[in-house]
Coordinates of C-alpha atoms in Angstrom, one line a residue:
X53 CA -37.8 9.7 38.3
X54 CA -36.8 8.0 41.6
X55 CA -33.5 6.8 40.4
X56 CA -32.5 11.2 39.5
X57 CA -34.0 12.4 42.7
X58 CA -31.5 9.9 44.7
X59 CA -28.6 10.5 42.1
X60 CA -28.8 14.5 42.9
X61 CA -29.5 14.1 46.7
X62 CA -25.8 11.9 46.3
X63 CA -24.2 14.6 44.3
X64 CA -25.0 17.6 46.8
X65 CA -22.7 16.4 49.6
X66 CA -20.1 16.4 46.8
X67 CA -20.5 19.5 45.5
X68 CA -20.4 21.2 49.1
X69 CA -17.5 19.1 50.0
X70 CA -15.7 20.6 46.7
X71 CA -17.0 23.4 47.2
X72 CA -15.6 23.7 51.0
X73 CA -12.5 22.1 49.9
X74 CA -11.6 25.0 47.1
X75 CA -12.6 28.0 50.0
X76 CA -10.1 26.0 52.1
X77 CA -7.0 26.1 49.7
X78 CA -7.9 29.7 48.6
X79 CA -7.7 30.2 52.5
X80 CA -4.5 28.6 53.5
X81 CA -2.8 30.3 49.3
X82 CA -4.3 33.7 50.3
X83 CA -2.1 33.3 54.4
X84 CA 1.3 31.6 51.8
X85 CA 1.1 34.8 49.2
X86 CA 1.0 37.2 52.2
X87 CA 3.4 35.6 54.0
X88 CA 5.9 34.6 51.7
X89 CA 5.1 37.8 49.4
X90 CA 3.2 40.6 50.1
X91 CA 4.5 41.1 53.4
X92 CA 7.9 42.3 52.2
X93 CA 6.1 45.0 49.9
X94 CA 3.6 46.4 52.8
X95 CA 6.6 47.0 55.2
X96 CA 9.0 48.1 52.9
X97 CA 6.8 50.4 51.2
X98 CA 7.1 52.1 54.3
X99 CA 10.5 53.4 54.1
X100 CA 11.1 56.7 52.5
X101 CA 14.2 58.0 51.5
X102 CA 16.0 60.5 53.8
X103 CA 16.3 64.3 52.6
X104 CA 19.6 66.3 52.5
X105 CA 19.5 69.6 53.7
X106 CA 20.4 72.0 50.8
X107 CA 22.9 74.4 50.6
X108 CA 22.3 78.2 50.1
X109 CA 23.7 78.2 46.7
X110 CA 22.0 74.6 45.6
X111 CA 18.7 74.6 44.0
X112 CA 16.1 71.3 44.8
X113 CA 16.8 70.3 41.1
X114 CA 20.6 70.2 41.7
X115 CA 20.3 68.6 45.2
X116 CA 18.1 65.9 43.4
X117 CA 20.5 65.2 40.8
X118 CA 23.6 65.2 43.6
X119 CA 22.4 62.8 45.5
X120 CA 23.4 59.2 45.6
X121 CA 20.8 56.9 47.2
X122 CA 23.1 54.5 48.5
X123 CA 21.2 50.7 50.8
X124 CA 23.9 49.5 53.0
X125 CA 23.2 46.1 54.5
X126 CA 25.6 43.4 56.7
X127 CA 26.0 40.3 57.8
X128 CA 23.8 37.5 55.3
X129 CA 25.5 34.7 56.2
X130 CA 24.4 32.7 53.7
X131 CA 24.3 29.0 55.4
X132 CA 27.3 26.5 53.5
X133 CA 27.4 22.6 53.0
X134 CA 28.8 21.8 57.0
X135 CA 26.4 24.1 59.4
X136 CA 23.8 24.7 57.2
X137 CA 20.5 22.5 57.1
X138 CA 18.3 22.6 54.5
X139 CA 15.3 23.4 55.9
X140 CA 16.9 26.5 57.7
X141 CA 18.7 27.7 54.5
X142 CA 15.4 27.7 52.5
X143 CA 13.7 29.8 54.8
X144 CA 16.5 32.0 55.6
X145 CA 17.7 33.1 52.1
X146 CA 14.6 33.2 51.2
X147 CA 13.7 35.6 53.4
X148 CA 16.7 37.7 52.5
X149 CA 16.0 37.4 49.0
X150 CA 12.5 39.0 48.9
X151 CA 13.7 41.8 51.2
X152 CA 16.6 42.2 48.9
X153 CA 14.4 42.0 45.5
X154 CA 11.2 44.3 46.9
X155 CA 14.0 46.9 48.8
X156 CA 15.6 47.5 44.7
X157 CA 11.8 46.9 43.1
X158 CA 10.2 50.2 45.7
X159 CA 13.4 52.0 46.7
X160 CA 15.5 51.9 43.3
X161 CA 18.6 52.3 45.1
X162 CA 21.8 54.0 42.4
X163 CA 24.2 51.5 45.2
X164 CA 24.0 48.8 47.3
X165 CA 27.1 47.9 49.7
X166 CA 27.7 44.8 51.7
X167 CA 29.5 45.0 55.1
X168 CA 31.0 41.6 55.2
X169 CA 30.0 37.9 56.1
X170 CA 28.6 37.2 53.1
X171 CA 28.9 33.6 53.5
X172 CA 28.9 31.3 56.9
X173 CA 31.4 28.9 55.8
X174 CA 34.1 30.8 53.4
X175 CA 36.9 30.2 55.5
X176 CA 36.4 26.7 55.7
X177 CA 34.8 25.9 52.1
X178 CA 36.2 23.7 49.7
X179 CA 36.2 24.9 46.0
X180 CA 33.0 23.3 45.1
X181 CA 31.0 24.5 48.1
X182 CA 32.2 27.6 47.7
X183 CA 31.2 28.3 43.5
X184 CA 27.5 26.6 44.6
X185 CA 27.4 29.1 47.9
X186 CA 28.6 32.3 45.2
X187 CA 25.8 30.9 42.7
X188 CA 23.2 31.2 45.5
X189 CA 24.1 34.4 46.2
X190 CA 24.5 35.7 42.7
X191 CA 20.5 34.7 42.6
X192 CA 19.4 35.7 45.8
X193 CA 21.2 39.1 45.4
X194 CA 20.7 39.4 41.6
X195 CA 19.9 43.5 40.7
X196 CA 19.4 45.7 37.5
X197 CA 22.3 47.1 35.6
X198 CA 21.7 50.8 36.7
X199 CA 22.2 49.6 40.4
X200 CA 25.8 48.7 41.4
X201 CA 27.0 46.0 44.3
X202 CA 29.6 46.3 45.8
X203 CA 30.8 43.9 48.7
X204 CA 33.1 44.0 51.7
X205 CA 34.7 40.8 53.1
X206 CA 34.0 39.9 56.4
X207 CA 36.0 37.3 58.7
X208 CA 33.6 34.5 57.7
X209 CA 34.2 35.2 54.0
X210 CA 38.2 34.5 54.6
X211 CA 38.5 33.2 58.2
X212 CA 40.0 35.3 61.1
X213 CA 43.6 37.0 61.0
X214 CA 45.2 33.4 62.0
X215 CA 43.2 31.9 59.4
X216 CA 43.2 34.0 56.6
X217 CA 45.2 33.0 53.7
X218 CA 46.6 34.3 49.9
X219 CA 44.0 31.8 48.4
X220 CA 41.0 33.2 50.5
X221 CA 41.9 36.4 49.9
X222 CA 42.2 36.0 46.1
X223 CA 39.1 33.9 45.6
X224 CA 37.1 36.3 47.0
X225 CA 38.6 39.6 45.2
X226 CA 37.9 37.8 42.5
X227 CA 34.5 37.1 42.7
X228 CA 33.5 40.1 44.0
X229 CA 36.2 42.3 42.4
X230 CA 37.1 43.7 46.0
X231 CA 40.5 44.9 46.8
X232 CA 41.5 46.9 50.3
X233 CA 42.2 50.0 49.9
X234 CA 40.2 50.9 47.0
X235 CA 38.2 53.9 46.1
X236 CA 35.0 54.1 44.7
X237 CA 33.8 57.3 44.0
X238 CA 30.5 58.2 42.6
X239 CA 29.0 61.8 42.4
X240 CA 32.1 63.5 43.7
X241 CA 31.8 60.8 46.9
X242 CA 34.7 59.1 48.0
X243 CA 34.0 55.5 49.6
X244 CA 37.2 53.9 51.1
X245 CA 36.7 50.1 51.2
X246 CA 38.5 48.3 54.3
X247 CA 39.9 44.8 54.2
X248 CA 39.1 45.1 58.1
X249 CA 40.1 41.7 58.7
X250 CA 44.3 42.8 57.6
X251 CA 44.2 45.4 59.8
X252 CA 46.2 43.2 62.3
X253 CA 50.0 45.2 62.4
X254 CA 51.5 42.1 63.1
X255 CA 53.5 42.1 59.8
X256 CA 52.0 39.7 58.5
X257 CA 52.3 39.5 54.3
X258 CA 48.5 40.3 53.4
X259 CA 48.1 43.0 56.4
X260 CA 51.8 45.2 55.2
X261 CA 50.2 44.8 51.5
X262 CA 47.0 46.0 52.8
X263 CA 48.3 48.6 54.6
X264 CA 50.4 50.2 52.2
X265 CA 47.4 50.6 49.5
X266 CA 45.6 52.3 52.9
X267 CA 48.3 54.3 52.9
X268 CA 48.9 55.4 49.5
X269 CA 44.8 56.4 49.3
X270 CA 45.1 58.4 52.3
X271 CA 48.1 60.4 50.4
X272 CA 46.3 61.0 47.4
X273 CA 43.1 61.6 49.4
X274 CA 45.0 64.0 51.9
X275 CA 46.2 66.0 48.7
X276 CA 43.4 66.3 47.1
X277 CA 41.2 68.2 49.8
X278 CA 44.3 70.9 50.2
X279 CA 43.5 74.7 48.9
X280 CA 44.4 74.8 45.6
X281 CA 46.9 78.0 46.7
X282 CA 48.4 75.9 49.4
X283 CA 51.9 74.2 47.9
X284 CA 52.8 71.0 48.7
X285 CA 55.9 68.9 46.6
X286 CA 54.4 65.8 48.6
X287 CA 52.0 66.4 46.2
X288 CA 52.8 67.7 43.3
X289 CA 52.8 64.4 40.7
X290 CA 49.7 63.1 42.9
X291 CA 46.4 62.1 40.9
X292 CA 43.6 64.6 42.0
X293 CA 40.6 63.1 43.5
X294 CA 37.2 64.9 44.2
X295 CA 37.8 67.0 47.8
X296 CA 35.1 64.9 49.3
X297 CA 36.1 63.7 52.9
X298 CA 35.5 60.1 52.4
X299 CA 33.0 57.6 54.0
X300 CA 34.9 54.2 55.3
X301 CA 33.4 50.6 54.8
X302 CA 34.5 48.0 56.7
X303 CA 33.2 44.4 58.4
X304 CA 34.9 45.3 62.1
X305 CA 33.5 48.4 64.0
X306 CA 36.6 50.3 65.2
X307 CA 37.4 49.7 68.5
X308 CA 35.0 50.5 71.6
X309 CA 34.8 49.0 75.1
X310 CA 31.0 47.4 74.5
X311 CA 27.5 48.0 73.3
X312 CA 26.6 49.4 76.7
X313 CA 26.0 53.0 75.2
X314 CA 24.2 51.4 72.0
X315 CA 20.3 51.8 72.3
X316 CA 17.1 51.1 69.9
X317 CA 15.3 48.2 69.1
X318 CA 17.9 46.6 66.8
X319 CA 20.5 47.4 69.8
X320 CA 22.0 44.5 71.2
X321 CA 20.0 42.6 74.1
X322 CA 20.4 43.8 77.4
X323 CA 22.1 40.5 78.5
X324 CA 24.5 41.3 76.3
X325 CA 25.1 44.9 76.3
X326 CA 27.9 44.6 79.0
X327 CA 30.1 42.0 77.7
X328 CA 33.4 43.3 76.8
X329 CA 34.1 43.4 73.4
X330 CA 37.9 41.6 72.4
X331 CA 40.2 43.8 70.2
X332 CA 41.1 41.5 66.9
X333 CA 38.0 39.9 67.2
X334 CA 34.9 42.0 67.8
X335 CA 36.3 45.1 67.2
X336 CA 39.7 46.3 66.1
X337 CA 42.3 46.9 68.0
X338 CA 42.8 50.6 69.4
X339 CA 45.8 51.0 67.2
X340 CA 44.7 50.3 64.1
X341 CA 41.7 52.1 65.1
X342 CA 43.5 55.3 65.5
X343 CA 45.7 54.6 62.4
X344 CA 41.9 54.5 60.1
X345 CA 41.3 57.4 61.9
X346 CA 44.2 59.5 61.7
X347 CA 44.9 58.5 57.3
X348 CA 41.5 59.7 56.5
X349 CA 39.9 61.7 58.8
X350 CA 36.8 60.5 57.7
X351 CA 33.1 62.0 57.8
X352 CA 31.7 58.5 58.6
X353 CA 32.1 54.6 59.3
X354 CA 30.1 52.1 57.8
X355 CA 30.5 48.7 59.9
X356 CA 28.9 45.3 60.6
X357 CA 30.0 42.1 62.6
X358 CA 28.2 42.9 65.6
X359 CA 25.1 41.8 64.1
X360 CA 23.7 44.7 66.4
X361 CA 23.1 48.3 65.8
X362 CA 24.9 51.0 67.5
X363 CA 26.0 54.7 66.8
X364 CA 29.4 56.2 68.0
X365 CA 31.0 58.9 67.8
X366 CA 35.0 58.5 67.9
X367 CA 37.4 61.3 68.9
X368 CA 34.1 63.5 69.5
X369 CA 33.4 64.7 66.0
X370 CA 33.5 61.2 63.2
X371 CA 30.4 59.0 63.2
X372 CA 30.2 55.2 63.1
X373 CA 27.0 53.5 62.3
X374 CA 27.5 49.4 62.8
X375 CA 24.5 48.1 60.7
X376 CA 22.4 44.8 62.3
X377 CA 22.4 41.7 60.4
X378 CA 20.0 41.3 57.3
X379 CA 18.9 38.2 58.3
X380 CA 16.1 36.7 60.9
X381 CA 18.9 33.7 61.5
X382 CA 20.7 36.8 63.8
X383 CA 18.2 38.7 64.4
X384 CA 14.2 38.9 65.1
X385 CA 14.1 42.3 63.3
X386 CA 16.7 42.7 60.8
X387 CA 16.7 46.3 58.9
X388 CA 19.1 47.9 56.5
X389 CA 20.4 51.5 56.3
X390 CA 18.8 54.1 53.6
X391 CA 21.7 56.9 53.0
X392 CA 21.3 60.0 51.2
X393 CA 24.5 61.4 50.6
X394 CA 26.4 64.3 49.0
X395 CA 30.2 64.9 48.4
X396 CA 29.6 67.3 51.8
X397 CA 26.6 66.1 53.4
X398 CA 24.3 62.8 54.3
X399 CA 21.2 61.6 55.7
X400 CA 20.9 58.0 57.1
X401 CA 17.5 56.2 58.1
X402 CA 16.5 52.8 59.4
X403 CA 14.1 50.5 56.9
X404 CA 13.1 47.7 59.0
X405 CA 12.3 44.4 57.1
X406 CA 9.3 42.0 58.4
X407 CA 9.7 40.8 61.8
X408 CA 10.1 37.5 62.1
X409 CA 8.2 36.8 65.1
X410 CA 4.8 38.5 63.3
X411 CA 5.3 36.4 60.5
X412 CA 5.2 33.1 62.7
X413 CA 2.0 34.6 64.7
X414 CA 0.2 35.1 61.6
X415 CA 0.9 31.4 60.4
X416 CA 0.1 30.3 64.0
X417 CA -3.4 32.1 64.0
X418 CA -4.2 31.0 60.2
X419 CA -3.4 27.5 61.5
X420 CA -6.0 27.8 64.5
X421 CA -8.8 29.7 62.6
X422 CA -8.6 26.5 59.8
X423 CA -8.5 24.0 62.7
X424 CA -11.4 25.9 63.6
X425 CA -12.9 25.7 60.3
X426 CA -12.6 22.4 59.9
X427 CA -14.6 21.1 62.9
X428 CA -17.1 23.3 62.0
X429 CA -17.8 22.0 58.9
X430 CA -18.1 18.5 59.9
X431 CA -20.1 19.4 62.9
X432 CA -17.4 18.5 65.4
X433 CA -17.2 21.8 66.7
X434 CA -20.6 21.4 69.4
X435 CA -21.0 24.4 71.2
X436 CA -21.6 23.8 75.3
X437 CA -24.9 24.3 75.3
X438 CA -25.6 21.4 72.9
X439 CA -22.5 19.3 74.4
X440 CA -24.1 19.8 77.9
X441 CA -27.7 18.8 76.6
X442 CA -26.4 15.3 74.9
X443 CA -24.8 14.2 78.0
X444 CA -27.8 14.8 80.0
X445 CA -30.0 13.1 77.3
X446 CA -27.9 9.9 77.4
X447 CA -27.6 9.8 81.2
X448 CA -31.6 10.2 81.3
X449 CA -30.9 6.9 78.7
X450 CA -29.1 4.9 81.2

């Protein structure tokens, strides 16, 4: 009888001490799954698509059906074999790859562009670094059939103007099927994609072959918005094209002096703001600026490389939108851009993704409240009342 009494007076320390133990991991899985999970769905599920205004003769049912819900996002950067530390690249892609997977899962997107700098290292990779940095992304950025990808290079994909090169060029069109100067139309939209980086006018081999596809589109684009009475023999054996005015995608923002204008939250820091930007290298150059300009007249610019947002408006009536980076490696808040868009009309709005700032707090406060815990538990945690009593008590000892 004795010997049970002490064997169940033994056993209830253990019980409360497993009992403790499973509350604590429940406590510090519950902070991981929100964290690591959750989070992504309770901000995203905040965005809403943008509406279109309708025309007179366009019923909701048509506008519905005419719309292309299109997610444009820049600058991932996905960390390569030289730069790129491990632990930095786990946390990083994995944070883009939640965004990316719960923005498709809650937003069902019909496209999804890229705006360049997909990778870090792609000018500088060797073969094998560059097929395991394409096999990261493929997962990381891995969609449904019904939603299309398509990506833009950047200067980090290929190197800068005086290190791009034929091989770059073609290992990257052919991964990512991406050729300047192509169209892509979908829903009577016209989207002109920009090998940005070519856009040097120096003659150089891959900027002329560039430059001529530019310029054959902007023909056939050019003739197909004419009046159907208006005769043209320029255009007379040309392939007709929907009469959209077309939507430019690009990694450089056309030329402008600075960010100074450029304001939100996503703007660029105020430290920054006034720097002068370097034709060729943050921005194009005015020339080929004008040149984009003048070939398409288009009805808006899609851009990234800044890794800042800003809104401009060139020669007083076409609108440029550079989009921030998607990742928290360039930027505390990283967003992406939700377009509604007709073949005569769109509607852009800002989704912002978790911040990455909150995210840290929240582990920083779940760390403090289990430290907390803890001491409690085992009676370490003495409240002053008590603390101040002992050390009286043992001075009264002495």
């Amino acid at each position: 009888m004795l010997q049970s009494s002490s064997s169940a007076v033994r056993t209830l320390p253990l019980k409360k001490r497993i009992c403790f133990l499973m509350k604590l991991i429940f406590f510090v899985s519950s902070v991981l799954i929100f964290c690591e999970f959750l989070i992504y769905y309770v901000v995203i599920f905040q965005c809403h698509w943008p509406e279109v205004k309708a025309g007179a003769h366009m019923g909701n049912k048509e506008i519905s059906t005419s719309v292309l819900k299109a997610i444009i996002l820049a600058d991932t950067h996905l960390l390569g074999e030289i730069k790129g530390h491990w632990l930095d690249k786990l946390r990083r892609e994995w944070q883009m790859e939640r965004s990316f997977q719960t923005a498709l899962w809650l937003l069902q997107p019909d496209i999804v562009f890229i705006l360049g700098d997909v990778f870090d290292e792609g000018k500088w990779s060797s073969p094998q670094a560059w097929a395991d940095d394409v096999r990261r992304f493929r997962k990381m950025f891995r969609h449904p059939v019904p939603t299309e990808l398509v990506v833009i290079v950047g200067n980090h994909d290929i190197g800068f103007h005086y290190e791009m090169t034929t091989y770059k060029v073609k290992r990257f069109e052919k991964v990512f099927n991406f050729t300047s100067g192509k169209l892509i139309t979908r829903k009577g939209i016209n989207f002109v994609i920009v090998n940005s980086v070519a856009m040097e006018s120096d003659g150089c081999a891959i900027c002329r072959t560039s430059e001529a596809e530019l310029v054959a589109l902007s023909h056939k684009l050019n003739c197909s918005q004419q009046k159907p009475n208006h005769s043209n023999k320029r255009c007379s054996d040309v392939e007709k094209l929907p009469a959209s005015e077309p939507i430019l995608l690009q990694h450089y923002p056309l030329y402008r002096k600075s960010d100074a204008e450029c304001s939100g939250e996503d703007a660029a820091p105020p430290e920054e703001k006034n720097i002068p930007f370097k034709e060729k290298y943050d921005v194009l150059s005015q020339e080929a600026s004008q040149k984009l300009i003048w070939w398409f007249h288009p009805r808006l610019i899609l851009s990234g490389h800044t890794h800042s947002a800003c809104e401009v408006l060139h020669a007083g009536k076409t609108p440029e939108i550079s989009v921030p980076s998607f990742s928290w490696r360039n930027r505390n808040n990283p967003n992406f851009i939700m377009g509604s868009i007709t073949p005569t009309d769109f509607s852009l709005r800002k989704c912002f993704l978790p911040y990455e700032s909150r995210v840290f707090t929240i582990y920083c406060a779940a760390g403090a409240l289990l430290v907390i815990l803890i001491l409690a538990h085992f009676q370490l945690l003495t409240p002053p009342f008590y603390f101040a009593q002992r050390l009286i008590s043992k001075h009264k000892a002495v």
